Coordinates of N, CA, C and O in Angstrom, one line a residue:
X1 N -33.8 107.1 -83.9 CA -33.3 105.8 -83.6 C -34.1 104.8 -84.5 O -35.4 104.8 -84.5
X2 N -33.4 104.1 -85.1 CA -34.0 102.9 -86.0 C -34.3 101.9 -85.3 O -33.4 101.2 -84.7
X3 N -35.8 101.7 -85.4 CA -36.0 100.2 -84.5 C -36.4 99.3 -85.6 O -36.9 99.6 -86.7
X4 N -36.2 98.2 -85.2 CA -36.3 97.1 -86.0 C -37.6 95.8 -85.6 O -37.8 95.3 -84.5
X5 N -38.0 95.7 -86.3 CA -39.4 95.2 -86.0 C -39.2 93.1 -85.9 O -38.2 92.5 -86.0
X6 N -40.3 92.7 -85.6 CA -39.8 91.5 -85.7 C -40.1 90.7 -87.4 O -40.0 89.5 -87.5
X7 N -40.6 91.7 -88.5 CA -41.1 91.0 -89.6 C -39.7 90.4 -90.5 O -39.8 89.4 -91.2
X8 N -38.7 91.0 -90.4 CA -37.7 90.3 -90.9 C -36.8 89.0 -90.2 O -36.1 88.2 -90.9
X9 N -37.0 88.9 -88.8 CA -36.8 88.3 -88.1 C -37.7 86.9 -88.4 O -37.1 85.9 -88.4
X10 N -39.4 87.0 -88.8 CA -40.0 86.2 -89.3 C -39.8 85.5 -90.6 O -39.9 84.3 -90.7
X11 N -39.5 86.6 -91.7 CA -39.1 85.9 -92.9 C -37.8 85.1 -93.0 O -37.6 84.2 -93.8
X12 N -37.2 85.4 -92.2 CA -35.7 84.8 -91.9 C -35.9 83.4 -91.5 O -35.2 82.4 -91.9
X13 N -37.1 83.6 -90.7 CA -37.4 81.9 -90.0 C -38.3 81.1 -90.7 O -38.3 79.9 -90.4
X14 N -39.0 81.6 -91.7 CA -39.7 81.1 -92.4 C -39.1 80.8 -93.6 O -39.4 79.7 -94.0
X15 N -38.3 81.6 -94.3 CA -37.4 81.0 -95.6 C -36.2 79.8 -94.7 O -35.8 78.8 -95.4
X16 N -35.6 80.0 -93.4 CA -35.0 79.2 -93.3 C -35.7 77.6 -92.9 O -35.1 76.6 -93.4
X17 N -36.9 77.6 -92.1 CA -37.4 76.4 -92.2 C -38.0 76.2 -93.4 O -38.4 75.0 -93.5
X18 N -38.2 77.0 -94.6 CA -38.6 76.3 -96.2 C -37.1 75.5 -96.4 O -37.1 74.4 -96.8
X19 N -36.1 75.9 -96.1 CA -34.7 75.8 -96.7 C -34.6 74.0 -95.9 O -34.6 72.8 -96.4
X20 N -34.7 74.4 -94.6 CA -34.5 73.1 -93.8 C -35.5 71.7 -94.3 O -35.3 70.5 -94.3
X21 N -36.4 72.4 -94.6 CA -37.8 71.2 -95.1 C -37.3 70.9 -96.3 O -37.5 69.7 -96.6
X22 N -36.8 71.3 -97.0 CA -36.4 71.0 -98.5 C -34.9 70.0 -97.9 O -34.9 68.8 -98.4
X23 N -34.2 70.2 -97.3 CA -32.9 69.3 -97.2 C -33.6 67.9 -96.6 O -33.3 66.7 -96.8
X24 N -34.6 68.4 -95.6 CA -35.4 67.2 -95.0 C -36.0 66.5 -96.2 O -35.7 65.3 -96.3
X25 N -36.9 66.9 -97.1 CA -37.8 66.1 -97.8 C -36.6 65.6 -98.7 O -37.1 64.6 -99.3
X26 N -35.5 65.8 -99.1 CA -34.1 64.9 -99.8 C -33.9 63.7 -98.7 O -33.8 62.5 -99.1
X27 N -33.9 64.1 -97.3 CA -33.2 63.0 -96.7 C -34.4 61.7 -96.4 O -34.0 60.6 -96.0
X28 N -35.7 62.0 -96.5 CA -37.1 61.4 -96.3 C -37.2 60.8 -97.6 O -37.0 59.6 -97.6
X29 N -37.5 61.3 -98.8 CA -37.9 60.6 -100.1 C -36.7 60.3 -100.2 O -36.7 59.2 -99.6
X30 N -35.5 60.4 -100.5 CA -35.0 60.1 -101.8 C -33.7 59.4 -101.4 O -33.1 58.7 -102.2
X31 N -33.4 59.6 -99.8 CA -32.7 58.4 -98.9 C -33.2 58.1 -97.4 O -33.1 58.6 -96.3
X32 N -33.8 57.2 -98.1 CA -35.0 57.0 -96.9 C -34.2 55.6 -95.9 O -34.6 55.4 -94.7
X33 N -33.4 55.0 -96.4 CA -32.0 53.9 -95.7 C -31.4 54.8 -95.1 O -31.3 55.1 -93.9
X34 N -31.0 55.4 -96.0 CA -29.8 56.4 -95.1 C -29.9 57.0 -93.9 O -29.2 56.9 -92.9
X35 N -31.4 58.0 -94.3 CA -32.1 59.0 -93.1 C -32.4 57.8 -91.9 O -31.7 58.1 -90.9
X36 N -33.1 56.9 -91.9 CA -33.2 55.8 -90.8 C -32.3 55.2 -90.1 O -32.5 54.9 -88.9
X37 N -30.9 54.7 -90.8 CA -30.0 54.2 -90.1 C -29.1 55.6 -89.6 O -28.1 55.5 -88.9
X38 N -29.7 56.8 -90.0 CA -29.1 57.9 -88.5 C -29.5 58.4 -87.9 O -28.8 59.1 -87.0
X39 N -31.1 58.3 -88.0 CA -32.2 58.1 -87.0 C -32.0 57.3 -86.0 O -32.3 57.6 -84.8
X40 N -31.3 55.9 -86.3 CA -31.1 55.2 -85.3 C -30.1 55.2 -84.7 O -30.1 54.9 -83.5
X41 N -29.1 55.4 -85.3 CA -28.1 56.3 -84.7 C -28.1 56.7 -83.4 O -27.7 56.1 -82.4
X42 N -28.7 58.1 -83.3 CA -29.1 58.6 -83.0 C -30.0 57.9 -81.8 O -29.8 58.1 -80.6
X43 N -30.8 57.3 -82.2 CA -31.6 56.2 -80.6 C -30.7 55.1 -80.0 O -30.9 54.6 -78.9
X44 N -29.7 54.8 -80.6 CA -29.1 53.7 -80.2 C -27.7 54.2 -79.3 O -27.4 53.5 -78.3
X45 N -27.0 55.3 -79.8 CA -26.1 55.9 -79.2 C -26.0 57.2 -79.3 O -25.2 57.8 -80.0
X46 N -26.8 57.8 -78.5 CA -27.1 59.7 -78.3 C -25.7 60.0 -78.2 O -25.2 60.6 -79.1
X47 N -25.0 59.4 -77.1 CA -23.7 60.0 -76.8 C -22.5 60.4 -77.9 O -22.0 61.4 -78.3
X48 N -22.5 58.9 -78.1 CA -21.8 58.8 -79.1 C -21.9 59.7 -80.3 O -20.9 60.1 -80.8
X49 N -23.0 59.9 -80.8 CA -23.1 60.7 -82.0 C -23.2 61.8 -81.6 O -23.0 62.7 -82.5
X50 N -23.5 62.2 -80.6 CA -22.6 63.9 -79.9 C -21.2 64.3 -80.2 O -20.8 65.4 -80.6
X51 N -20.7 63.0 -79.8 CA -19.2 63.3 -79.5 C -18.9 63.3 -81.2 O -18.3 64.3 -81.6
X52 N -19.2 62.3 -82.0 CA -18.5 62.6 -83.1 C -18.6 64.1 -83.7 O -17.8 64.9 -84.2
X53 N -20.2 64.1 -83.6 CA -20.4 65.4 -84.2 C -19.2 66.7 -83.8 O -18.5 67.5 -84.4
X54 N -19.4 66.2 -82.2 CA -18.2 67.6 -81.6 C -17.2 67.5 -82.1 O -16.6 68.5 -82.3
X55 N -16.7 66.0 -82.3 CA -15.6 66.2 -83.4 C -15.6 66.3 -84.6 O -14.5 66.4 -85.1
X56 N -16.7 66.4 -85.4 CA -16.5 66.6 -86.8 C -16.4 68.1 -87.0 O -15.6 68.7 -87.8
X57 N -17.2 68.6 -86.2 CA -16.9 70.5 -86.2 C -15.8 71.0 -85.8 O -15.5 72.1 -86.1
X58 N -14.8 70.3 -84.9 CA -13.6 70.9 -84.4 C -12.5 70.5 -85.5 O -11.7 71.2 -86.0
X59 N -12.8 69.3 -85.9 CA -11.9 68.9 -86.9 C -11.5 69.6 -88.2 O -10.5 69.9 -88.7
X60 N -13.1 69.8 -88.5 CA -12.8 70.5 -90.0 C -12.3 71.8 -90.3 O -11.9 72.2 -91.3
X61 N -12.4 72.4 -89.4 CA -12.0 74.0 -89.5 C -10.1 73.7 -89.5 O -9.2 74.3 -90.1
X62 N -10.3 72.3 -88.4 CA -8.2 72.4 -88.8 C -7.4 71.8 -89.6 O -6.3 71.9 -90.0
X63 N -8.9 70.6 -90.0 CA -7.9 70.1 -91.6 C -8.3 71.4 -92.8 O -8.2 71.2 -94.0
X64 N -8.8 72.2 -92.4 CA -9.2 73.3 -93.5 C -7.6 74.3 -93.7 O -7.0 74.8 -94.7
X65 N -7.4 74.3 -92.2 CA -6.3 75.4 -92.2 C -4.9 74.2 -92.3 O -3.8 74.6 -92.9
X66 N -5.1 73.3 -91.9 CA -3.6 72.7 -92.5 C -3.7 72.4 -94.0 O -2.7 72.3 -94.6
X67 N -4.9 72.2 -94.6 CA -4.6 72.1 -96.1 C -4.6 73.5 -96.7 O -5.0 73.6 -97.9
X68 N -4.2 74.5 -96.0 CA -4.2 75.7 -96.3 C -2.8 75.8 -96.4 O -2.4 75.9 -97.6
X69 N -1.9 75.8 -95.3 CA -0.6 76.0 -94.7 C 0.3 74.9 -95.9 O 1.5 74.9 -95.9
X70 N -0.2 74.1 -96.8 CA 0.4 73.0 -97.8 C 0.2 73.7 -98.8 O 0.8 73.4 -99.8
X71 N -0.6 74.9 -98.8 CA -0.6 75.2 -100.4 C -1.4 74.8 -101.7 O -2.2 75.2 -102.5
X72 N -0.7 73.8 -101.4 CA -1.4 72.7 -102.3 C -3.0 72.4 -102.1 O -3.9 72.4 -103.0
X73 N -3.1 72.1 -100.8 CA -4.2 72.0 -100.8 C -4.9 72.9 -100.4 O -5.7 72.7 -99.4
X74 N -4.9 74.1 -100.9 CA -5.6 75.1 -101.2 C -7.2 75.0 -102.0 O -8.1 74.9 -101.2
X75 N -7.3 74.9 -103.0 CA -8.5 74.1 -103.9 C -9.0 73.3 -103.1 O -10.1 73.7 -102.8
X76 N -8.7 72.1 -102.3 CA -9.4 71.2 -101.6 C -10.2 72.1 -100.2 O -11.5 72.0 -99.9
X77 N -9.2 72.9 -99.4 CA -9.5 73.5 -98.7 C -11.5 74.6 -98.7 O -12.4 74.8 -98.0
X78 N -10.7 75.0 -100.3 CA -11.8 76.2 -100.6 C -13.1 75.1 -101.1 O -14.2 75.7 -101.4
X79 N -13.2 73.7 -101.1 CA -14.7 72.9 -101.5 C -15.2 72.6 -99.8 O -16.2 72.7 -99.1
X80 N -14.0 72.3 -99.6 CA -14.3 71.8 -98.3 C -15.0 73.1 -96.8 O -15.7 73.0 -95.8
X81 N -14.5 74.1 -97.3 CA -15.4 75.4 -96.6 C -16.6 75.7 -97.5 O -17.5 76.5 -97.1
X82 N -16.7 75.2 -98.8 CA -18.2 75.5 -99.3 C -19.1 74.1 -99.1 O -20.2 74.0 -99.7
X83 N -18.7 73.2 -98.4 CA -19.8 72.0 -98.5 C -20.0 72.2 -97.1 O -21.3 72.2 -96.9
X84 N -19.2 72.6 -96.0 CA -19.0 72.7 -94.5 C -20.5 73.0 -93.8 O -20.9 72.4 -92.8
X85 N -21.5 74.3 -94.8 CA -22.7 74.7 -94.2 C -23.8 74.1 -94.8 O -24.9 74.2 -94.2
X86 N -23.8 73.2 -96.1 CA -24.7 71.9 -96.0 C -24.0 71.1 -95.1 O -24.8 70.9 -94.2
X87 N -23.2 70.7 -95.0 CA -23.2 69.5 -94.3 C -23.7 69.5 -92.4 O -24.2 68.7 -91.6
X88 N -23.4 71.1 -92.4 CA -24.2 71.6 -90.9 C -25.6 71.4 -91.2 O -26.1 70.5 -90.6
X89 N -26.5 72.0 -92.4 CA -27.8 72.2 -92.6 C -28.6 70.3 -92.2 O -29.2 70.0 -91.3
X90 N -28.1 69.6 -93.4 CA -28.2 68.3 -93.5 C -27.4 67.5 -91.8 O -27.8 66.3 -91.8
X91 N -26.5 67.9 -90.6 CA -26.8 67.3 -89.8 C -28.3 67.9 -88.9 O -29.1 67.2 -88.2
X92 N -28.5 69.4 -89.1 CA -29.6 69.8 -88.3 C -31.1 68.8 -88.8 O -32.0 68.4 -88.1
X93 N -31.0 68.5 -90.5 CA -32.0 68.0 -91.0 C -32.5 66.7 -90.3 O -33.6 66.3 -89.9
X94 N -31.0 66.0 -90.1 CA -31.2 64.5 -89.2 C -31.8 64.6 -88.7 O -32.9 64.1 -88.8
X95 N -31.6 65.8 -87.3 CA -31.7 66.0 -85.8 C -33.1 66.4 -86.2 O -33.9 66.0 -85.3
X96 N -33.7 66.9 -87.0 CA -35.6 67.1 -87.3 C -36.1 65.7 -87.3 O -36.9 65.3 -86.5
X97 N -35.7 64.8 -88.4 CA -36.3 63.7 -88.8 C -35.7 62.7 -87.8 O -35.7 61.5 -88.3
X98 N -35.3 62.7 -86.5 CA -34.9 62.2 -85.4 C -35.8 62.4 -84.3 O -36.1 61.5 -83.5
X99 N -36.5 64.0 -84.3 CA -37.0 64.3 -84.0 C -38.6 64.0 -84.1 O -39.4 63.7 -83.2
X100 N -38.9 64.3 -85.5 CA -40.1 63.7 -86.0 C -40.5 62.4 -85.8 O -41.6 61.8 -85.7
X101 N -39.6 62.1 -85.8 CA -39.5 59.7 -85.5 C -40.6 59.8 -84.1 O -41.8 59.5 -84.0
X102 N -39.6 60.5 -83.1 CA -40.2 60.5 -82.0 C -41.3 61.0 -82.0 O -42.1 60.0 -81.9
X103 N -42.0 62.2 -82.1 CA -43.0 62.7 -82.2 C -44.1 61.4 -82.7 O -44.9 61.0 -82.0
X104 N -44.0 60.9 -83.9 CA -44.7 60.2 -84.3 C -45.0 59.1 -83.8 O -46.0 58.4 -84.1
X105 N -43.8 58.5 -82.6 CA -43.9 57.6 -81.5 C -45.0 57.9 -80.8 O -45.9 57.1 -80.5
X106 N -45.0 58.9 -80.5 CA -45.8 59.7 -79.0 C -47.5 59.5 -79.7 O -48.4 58.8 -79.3
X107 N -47.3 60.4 -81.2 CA -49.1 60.8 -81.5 C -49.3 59.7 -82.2 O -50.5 59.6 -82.0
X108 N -49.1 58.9 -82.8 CA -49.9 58.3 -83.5 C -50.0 56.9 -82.8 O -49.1 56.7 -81.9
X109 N -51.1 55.8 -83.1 CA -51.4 54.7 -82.7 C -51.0 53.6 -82.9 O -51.9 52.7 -82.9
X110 N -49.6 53.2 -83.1 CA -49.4 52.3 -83.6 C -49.3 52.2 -85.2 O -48.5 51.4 -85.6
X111 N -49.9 53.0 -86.1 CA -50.2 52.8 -87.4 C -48.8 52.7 -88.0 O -47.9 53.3 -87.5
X112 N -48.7 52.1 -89.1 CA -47.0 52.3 -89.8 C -46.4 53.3 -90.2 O -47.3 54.2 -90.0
X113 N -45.5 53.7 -90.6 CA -44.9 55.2 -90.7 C -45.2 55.3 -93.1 O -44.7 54.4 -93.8
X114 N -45.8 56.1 -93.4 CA -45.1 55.6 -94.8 C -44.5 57.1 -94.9 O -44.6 58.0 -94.1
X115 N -44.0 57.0 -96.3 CA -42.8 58.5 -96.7 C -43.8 59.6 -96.0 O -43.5 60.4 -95.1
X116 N -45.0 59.6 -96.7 CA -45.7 60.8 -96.6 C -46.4 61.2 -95.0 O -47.1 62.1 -94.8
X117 N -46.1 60.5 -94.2 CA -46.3 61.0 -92.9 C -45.1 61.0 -92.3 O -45.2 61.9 -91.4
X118 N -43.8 60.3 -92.4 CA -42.8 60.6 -91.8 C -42.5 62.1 -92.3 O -42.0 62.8 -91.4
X119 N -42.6 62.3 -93.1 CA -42.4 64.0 -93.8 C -43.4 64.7 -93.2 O -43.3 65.9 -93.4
X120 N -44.0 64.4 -92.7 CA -45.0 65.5 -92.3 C -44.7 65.0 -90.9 O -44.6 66.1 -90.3
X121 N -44.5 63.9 -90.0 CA -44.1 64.4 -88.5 C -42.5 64.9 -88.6 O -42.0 65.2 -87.5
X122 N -41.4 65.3 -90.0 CA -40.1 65.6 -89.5 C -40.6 67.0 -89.8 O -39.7 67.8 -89.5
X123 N -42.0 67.9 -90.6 CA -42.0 69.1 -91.2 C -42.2 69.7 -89.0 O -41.6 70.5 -88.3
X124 N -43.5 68.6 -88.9 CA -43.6 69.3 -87.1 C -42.6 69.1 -86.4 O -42.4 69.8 -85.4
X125 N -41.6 68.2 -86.8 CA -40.6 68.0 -85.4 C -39.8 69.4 -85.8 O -39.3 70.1 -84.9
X126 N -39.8 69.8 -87.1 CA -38.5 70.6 -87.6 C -39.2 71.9 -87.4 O -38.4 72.8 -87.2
X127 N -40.8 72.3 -87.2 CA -41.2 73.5 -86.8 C -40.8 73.5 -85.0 O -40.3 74.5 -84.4
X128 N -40.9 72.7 -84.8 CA -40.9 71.9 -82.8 C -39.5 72.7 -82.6 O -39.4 73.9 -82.3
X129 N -38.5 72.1 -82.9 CA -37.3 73.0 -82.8 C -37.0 74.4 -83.1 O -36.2 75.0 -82.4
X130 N -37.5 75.2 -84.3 CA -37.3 76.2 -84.6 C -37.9 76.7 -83.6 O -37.2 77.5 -82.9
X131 N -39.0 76.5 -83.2 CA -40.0 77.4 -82.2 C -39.3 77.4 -80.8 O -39.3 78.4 -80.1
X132 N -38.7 76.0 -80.3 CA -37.9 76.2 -79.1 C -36.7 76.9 -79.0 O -36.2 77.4 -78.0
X133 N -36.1 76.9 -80.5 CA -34.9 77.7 -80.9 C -34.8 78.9 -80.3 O -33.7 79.4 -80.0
X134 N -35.7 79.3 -80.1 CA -36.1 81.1 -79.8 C -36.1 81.1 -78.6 O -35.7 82.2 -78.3
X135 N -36.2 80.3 -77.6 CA -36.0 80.4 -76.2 C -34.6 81.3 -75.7 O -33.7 80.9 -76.4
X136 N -34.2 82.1 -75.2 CA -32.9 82.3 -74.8 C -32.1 81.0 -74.4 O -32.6 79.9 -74.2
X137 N -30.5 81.3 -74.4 CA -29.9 80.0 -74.2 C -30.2 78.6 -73.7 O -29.3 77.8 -73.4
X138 N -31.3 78.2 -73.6 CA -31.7 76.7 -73.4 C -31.9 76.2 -75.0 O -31.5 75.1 -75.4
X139 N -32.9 77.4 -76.2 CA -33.0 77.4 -77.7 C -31.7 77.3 -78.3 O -31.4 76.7 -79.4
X140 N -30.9 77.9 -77.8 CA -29.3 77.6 -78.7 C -28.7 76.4 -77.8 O -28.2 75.5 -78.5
X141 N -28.6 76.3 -77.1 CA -27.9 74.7 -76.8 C -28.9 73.3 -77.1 O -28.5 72.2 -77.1
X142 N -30.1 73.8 -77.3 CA -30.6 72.5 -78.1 C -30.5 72.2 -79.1 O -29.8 71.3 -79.4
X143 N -31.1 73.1 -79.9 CA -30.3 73.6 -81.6 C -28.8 73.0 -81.7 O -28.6 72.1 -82.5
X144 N -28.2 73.4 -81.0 CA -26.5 72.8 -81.1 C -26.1 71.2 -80.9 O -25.2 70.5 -81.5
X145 N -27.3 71.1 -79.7 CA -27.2 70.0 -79.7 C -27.8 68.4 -80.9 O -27.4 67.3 -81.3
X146 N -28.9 69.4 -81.1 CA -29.5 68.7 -82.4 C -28.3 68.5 -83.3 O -27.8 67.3 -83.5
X147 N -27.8 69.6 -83.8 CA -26.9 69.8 -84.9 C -26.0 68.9 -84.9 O -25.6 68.3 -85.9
X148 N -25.2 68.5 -83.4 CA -24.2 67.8 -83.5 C -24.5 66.8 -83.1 O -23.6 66.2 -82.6
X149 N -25.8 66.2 -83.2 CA -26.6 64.7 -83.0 C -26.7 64.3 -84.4 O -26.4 63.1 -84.5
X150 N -26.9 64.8 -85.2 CA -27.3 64.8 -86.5 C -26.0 64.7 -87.7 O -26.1 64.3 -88.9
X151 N -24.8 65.1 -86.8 CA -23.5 65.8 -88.2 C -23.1 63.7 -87.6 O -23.0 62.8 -88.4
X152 N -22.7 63.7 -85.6 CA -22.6 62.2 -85.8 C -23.3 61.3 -86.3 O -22.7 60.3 -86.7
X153 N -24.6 61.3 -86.3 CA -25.5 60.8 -86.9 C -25.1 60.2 -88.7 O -25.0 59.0 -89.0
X154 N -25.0 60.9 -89.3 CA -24.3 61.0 -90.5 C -23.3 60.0 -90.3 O -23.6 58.9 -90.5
X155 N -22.1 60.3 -89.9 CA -20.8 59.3 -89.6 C -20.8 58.1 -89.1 O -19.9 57.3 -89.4
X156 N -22.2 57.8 -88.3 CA -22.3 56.4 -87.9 C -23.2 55.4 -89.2 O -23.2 54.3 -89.7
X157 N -23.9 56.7 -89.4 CA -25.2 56.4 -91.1 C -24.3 55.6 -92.1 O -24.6 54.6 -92.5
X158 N -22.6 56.4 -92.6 CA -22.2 56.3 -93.4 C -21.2 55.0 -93.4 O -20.9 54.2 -94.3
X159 N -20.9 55.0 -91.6 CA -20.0 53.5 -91.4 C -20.6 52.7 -91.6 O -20.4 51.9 -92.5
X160 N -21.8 52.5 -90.8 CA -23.0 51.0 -90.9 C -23.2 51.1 -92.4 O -23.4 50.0 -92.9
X161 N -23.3 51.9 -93.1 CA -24.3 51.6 -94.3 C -22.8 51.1 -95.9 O -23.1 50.6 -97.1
X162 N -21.6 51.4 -95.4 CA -20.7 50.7 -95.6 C -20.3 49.2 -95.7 O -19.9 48.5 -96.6
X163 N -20.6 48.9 -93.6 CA -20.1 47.6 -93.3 C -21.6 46.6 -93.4 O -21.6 45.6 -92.6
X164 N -22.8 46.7 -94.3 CA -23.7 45.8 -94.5 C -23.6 45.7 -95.8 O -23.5 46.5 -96.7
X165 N -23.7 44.2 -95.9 CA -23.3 43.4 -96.6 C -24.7 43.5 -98.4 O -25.9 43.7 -98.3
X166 N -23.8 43.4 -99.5 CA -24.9 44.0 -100.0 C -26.1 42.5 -100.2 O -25.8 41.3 -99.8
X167 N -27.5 43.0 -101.0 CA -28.3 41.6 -100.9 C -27.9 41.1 -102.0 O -27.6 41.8 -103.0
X168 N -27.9 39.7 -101.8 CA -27.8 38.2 -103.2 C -28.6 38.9 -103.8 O -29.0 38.4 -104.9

């Protein structure tokens, strides 16, 4: 009998939180408006950006298969199932640097947030979740929950950052 050890189990989690810190340090440096207004998101309406998220996952799988059933939109279909698991990865990313916000509420003193410590409390918030991830089912309905805090998160990021007005 072939037993399986837990070292691939480890590299798995370790290349996947490199994978996750890398989409995080995109949403930290390089949209640092963006990442904050779904950060707050996120603080301002948990519910809400649950529910969208729950709808953005239910949604897409059926405009996938009705732009399938057209034919036509076949090609649109086949981008739209290859962007589908960034755009999971990048809502879990939120749900770290949502995560990290808070953390950095709790430990630090008051001091200001700048790029390079907000990256480094979303690198702990984003180890903070993988590590609880492992829990039996309490680790997957948080996880899920992040994910779909984070996919709404996005949707509310992308409306507000729309409806403000740009500066003189």
């Amino acid at each position: 009998r072939h037993r399986r050890g837990w070292l691939p189990l480890g590299i798995g989690s370790v290349f996947g939180y490199v994978v996750l810190l890398a989409v995080a340090a995109v949403l930290v440096w390089l949209m640092p408006r963006f990442s904050a207004r779904a950060t707050e998101a996120v603080a301002s309406a948990p519910w809400r950006v649950l529910g969208l998220g729950l709808l953005l996952v239910v949604t897409v799988p059926l405009v996938v298969i009705l732009l399938v059933l057209t034919l036509l939109g076949i090609p649109l279909a086949l981008a739209v199932l290859a962007f589908y698991p960034l755009l999971m990865m990048v809502g879990f990313a939120i749900g770290a640097v949502f995560v990290g916000e808070r953390l950095s509420r709790s430990l630090r003193a008051g001091a200001p947030l700048t790029p390079a410590s907000r990256f480094g409390y979303t690198a702990l918030g984003l180890l903070l979740l993988m590590l609880l991830g492992w829990l039996p089912v309490v680790g997957w309905l948080l996880l899920t929950a992040v994910t779909l805090a984070g996919l709404g998160a996005i949707v509310l990021a992308l409306v507000r950052g729309r409806s403000v007005p740009a500066p003189a």
